[in-house]
PDB file of C-alpha atoms in Angstrom:
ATOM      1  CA  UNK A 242     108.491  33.865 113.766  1.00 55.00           C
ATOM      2  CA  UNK A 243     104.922  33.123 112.851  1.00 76.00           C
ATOM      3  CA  UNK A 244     103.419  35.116 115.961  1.00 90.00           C
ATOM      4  CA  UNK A 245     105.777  37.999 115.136  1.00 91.00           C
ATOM      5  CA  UNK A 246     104.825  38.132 111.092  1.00 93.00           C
ATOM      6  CA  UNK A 247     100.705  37.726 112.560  1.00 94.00           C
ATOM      7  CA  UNK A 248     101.280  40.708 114.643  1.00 96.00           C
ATOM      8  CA  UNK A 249     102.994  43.023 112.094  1.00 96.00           C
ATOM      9  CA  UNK A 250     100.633  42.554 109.353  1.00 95.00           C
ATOM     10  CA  UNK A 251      98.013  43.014 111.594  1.00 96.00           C
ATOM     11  CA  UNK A 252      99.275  46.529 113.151  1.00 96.00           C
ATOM     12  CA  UNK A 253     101.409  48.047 110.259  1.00 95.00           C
ATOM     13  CA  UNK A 254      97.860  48.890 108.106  1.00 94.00           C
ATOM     14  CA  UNK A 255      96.301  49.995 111.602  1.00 93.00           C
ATOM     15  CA  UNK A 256      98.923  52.109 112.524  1.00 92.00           C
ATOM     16  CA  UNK A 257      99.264  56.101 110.968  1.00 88.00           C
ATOM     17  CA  UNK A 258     102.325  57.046 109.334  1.00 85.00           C
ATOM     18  CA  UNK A 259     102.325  60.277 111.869  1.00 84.00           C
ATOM     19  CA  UNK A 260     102.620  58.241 114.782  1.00 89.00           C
ATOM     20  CA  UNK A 261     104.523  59.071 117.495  1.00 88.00           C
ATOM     21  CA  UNK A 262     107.028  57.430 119.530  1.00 89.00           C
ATOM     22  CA  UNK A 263     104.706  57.645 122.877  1.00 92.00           C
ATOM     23  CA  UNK A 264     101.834  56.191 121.325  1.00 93.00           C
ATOM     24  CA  UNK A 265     104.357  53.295 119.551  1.00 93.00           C
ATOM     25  CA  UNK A 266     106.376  52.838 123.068  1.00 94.00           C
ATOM     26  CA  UNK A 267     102.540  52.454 124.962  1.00 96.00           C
ATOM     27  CA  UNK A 268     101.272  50.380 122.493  1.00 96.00           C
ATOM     28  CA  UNK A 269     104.104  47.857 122.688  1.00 96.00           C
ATOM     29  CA  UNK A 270     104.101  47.737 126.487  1.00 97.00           C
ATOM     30  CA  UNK A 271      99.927  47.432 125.986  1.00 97.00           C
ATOM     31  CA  UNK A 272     100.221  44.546 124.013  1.00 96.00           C
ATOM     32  CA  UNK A 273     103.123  42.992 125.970  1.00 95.00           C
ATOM     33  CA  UNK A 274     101.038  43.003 129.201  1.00 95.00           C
ATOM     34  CA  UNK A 275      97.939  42.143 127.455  1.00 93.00           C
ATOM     35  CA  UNK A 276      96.241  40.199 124.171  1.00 92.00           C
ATOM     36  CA  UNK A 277      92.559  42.157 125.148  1.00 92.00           C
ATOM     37  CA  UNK A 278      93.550  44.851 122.909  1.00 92.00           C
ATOM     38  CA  UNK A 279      93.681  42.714 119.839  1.00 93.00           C
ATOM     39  CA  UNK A 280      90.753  40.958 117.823  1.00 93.00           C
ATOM     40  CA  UNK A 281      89.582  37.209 119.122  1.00 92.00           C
ATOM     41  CA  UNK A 282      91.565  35.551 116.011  1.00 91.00           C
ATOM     42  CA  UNK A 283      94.847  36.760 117.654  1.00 92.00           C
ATOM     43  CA  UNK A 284      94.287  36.642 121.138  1.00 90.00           C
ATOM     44  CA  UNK A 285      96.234  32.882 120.807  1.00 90.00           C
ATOM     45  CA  UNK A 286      99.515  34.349 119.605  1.00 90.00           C
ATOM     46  CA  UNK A 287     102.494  34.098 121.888  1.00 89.00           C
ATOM     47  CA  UNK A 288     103.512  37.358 122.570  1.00 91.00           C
ATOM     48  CA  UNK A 289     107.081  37.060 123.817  1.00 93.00           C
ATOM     49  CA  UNK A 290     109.522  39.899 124.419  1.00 93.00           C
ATOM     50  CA  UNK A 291     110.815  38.594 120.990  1.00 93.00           C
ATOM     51  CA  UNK A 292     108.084  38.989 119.597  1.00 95.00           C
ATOM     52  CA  UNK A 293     107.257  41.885 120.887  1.00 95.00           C
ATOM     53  CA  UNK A 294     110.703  43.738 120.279  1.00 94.00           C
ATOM     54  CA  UNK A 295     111.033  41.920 116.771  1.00 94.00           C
ATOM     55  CA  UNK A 296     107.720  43.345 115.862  1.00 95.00           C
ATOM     56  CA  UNK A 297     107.964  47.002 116.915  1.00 94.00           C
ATOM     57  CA  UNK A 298     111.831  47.400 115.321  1.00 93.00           C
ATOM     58  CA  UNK A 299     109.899  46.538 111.987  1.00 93.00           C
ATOM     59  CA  UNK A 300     106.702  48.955 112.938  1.00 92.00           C
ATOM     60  CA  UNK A 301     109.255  51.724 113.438  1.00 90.00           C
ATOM     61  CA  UNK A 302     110.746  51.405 110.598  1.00 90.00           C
ATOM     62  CA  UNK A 303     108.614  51.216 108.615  1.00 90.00           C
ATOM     63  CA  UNK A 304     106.440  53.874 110.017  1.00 89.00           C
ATOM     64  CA  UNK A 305     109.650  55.803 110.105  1.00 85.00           C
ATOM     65  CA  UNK A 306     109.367  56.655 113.296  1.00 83.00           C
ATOM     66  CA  UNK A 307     112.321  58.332 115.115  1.00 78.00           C
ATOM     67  CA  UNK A 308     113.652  56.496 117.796  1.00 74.00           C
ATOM     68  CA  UNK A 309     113.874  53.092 118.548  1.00 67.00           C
ATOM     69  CA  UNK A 310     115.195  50.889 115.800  1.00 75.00           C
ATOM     70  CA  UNK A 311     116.801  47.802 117.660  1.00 89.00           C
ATOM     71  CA  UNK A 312     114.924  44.958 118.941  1.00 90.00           C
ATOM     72  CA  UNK A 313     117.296  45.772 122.718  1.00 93.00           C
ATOM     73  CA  UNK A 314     115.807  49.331 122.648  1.00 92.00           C
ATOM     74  CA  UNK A 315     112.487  47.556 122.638  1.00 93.00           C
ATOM     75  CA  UNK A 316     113.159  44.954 125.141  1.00 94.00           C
ATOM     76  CA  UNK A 317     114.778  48.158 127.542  1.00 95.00           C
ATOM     77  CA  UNK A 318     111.522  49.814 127.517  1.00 93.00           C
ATOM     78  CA  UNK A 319     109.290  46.834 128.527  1.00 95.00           C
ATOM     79  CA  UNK A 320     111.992  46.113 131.497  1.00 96.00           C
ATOM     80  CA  UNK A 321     111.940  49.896 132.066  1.00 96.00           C
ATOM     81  CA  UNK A 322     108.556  50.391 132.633  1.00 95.00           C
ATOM     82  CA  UNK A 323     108.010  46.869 134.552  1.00 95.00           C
ATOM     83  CA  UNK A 324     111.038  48.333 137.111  1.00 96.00           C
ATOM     84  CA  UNK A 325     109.640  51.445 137.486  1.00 96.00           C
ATOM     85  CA  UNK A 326     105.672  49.784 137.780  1.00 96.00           C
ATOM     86  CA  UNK A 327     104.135  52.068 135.112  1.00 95.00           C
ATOM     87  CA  UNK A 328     100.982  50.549 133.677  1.00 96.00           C
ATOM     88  CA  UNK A 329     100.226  50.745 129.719  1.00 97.00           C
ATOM     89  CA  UNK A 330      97.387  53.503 129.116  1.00 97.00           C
ATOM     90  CA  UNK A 331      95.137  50.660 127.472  1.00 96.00           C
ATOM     91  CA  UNK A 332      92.443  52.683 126.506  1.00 95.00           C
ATOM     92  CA  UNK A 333      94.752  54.477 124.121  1.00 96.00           C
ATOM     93  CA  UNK A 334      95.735  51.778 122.750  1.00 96.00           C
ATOM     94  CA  UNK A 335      92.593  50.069 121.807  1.00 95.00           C
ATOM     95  CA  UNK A 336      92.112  53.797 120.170  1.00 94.00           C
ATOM     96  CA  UNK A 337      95.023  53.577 118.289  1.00 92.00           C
ATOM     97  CA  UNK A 338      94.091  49.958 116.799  1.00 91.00           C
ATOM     98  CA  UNK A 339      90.348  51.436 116.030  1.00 87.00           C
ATOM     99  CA  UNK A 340      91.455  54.167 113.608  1.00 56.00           C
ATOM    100  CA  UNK A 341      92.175  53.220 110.062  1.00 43.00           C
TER     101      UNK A 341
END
């Protein structure tokens, strides 16, 4: 639980209130392939699917984004886009975490 508490307080204050379910669905696949995105202090966190899907059901929420509210909806889109080979638009992300 501690990794997934570390990563939500971490992105909730980065994250806009206005965004959108794209940029929320690339970041989460970002960060599941990949720590790089995040500052050295929590490159060490074990990012699990749990983690991942725990994380982003709270982010939506309370970003009130429309969408995806269940940690499964979560864990579908990481299989999803591992099946069908997409790759995470990185770059974006690491824009989305630079914006306060």
């Amino acid at each position: 639980m501690e990794s997934t508490d570390d990563l939500f307080n971490y992105l909730k204050p980065k994250l806009k209130d206005s965004i959108n379910q794209r940029d929320l669905n690339n970041l989460c696949f970002a960060l599941f392939c990949s720590t790089d995105i995040l500052p050295q202090n929590l490159k060490s966190l074990r990012i699990t699917k749990d983690v991942i899907s725990q994380t982003f059901m709270k982010l939506a929420i309370a970003k009130r984004v429309d969408g995806k509210y269940t940690e499964n909806d979560w864990v579908d889109l990481i299989d999803k886009s591992i099946r069908l080979g997409k790759l995470p638009d990185f770059e974006k992300a690491r824009t989305i975490l630079e914006m306060e």
